[in-house]
Short mmCIF file of C-alpha atoms in Angstrom, two decimals:
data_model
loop_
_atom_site.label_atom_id
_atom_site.label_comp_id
_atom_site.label_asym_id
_atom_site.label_seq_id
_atom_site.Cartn_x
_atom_site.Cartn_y
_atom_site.Cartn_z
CA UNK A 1 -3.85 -88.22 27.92
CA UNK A 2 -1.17 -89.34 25.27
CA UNK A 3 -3.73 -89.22 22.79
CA UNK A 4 -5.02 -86.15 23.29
CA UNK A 5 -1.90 -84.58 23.03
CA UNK A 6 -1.38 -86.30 19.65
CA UNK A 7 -4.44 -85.38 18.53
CA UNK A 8 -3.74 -81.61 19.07
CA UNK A 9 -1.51 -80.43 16.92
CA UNK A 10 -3.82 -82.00 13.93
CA UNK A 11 -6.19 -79.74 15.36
CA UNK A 12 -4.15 -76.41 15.26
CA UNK A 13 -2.85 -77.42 11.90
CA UNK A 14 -6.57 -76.79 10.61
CA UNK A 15 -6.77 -73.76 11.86
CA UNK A 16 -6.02 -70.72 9.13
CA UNK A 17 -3.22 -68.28 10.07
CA UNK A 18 -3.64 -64.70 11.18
CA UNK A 19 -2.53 -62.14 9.55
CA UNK A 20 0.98 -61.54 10.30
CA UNK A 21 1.03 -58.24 9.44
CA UNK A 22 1.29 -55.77 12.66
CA UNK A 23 0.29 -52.08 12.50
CA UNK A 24 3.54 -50.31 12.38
CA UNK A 25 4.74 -53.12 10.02
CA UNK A 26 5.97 -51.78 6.19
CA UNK A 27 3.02 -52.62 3.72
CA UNK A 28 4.60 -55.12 1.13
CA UNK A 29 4.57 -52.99 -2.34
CA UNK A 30 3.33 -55.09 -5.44
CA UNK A 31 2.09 -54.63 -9.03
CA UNK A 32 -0.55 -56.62 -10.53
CA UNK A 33 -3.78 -56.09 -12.91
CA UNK A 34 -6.82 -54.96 -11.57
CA UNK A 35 -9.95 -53.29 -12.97
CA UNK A 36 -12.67 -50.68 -11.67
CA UNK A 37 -16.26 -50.46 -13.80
CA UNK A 38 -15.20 -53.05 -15.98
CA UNK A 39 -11.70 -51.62 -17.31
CA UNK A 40 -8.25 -53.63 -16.66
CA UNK A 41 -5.68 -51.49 -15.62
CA UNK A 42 -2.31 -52.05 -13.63
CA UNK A 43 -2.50 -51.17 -10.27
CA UNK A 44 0.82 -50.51 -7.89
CA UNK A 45 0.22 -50.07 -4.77
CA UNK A 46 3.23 -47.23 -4.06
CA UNK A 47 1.71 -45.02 -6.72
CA UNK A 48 -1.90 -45.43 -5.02
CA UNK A 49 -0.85 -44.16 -1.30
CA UNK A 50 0.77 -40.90 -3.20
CA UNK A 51 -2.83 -40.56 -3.48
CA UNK A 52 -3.19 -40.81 0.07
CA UNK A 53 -4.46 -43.85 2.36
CA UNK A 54 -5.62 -47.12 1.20
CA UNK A 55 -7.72 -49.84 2.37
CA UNK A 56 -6.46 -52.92 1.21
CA UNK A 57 -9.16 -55.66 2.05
CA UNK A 58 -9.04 -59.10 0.53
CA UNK A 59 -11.80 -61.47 -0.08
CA UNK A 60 -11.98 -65.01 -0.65
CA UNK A 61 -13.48 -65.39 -3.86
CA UNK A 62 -15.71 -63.13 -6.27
CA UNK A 63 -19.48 -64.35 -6.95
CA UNK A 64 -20.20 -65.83 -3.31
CA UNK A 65 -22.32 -64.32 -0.63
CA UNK A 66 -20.49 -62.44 2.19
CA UNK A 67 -17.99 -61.39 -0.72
CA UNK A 68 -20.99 -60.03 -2.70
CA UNK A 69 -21.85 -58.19 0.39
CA UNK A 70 -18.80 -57.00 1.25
CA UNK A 71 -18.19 -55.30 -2.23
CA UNK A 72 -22.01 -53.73 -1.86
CA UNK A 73 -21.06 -52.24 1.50
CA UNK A 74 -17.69 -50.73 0.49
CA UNK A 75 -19.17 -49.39 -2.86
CA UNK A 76 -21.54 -47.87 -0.55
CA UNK A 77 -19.32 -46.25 1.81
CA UNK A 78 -16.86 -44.94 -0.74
CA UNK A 79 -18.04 -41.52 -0.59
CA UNK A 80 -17.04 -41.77 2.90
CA UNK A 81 -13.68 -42.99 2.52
CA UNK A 82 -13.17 -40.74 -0.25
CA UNK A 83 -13.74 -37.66 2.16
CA UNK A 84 -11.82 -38.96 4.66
CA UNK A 85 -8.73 -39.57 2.06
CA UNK A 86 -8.92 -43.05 1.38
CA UNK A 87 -8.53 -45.35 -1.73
CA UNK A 88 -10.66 -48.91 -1.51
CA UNK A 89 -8.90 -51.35 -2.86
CA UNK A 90 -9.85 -55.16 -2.95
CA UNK A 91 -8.05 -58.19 -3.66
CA UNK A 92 -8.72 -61.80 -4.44
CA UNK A 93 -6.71 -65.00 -6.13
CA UNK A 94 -9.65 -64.13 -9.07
CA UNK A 95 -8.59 -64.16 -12.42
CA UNK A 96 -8.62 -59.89 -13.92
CA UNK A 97 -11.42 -61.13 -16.24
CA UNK A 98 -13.68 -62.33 -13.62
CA UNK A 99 -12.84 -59.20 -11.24
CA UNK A 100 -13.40 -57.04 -14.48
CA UNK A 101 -17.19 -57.99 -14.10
CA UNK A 102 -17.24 -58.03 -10.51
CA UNK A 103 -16.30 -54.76 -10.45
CA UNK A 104 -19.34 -53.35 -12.30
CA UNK A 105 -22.11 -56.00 -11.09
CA UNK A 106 -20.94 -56.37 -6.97
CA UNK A 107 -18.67 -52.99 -6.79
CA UNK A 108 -20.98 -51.07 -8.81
CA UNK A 109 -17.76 -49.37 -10.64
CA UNK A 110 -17.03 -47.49 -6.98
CA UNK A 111 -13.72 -48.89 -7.01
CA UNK A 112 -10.94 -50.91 -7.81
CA UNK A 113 -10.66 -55.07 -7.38
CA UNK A 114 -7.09 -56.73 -7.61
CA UNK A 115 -6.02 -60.32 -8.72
CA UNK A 116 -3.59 -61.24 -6.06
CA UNK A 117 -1.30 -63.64 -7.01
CA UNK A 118 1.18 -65.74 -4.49
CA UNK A 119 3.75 -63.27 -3.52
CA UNK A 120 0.75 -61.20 -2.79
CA UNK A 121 -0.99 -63.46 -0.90
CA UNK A 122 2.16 -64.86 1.08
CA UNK A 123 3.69 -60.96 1.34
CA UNK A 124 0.31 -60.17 3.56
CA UNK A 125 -0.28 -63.56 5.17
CA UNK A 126 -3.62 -64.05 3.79
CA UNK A 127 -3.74 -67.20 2.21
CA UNK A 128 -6.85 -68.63 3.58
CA UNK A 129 -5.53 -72.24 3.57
CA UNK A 130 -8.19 -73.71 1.57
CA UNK A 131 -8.09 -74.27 -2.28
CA UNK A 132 -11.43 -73.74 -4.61
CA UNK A 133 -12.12 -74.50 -8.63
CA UNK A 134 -11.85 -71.27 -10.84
CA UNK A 135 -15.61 -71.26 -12.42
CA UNK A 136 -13.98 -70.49 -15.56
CA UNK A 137 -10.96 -73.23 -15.78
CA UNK A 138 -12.30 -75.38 -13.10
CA UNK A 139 -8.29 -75.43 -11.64
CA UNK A 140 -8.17 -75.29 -8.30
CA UNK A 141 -6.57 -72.10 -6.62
CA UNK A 142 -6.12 -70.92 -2.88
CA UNK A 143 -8.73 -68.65 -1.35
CA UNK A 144 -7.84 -65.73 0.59
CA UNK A 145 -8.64 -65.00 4.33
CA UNK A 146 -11.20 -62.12 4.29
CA UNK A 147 -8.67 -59.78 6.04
CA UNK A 148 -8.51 -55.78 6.04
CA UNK A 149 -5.54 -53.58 6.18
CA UNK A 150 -5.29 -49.23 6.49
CA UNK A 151 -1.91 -48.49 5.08
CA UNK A 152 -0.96 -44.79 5.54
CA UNK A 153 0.60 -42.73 3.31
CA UNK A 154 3.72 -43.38 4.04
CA UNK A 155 3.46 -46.92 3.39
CA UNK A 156 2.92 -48.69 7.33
CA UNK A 157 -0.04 -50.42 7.97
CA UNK A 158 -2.18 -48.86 10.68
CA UNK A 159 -4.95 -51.13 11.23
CA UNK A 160 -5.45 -54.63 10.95
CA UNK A 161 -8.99 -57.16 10.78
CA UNK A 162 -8.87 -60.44 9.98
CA UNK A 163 -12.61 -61.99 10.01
CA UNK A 164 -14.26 -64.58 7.66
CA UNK A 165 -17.68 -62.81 8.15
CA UNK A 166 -17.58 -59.51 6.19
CA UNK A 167 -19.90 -57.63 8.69
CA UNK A 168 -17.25 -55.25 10.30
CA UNK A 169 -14.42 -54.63 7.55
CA UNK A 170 -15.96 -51.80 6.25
CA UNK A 171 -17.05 -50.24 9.25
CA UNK A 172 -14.04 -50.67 11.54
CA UNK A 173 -11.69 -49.92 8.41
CA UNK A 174 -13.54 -46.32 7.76
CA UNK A 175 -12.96 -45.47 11.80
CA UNK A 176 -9.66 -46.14 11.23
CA UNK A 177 -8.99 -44.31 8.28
CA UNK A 178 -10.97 -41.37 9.62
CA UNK A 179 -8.29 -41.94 13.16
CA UNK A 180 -5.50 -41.35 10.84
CA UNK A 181 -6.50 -37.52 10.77
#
């Protein structure tokens, strides 16, 4: 029994947090370089939900299979977010550079990808809790949990989903962007 209990909180310790970011909760504001169809710009988010609503999703790393995915399906369903509103935006601890050519190979130049550095990644809880070697400078640098956030207009996050597989962000993030009307 004694051991068991020692053994336990090894156990939770392994486990990677949740997003501690509520719906209703203020959506941290942040500048940082981004790029969409291969151009570097800076991005802030404030001055992207004058626009209107914005799905903030990060992703673990650029160049790796569900993250591939995820970026096809999103570049796919832009036209739908963009007639319900809604900005895609998404975010990984990837240098600019490599999420320069991510964005036209994997996003297909739909929209914009985000380097997320660590007040980013601490602001929205997402630090994944594993690190992994740039490609580039072979340093090693924290993943991101695959998580998905609606932020409204007005800056409060609406909807929340934190999953490693990338099957539902897209999906479950458009009905609640299209619930915001």
């Amino acid at each position: 029994m004694r051991l068991r209990l020692l053994a336990l909180p090894l156990v939770l310790a392994a486990v990677p947090a949740v997003a501690a970011l509520s719906p209703g909760a203020v959506a941290p504001d942040f500048t940082t370089r981004g790029a969409i169809d291969g151009k570097i710009f800076r991005l802030t988010l404030s001055h992207q939900l004058k626009k209107g609503p914005v799905v903030l999703y990060f992703f673990p790393a650029a160049y790796t299979g569900g993250c591939n995915q995820e970026a096809h399906d999103f570049s796919e369903a832009v036209p739908q977010f963009q007639a319900a509103g809604a900005t895609v935006i998404g975010m990984s601890t990837d240098t600019v550079d490599r999420l320069a050519k991510f964005s036209q190979e994997k996003c297909a130049g739909k929209f914009a990808v985000a380097s997320a550095g660590p007040r980013v990644v601490k602001a929205y809880d997402v630090d994944l809790g594993r690190m992994i070697p740039d490609p580039v400078t072979k340093k090693m640098r924290p993943a991101t949990n695959r998580t998905s956030y609606v932020i409204a207009r007005d800056g409060k996050i609406t909807f929340v989903h934190s999953d490693l597989s990338a099957a539902d962000h897209v999906r479950l993030t458009l009905e609640a962007v299209r619930a915001l009307k």
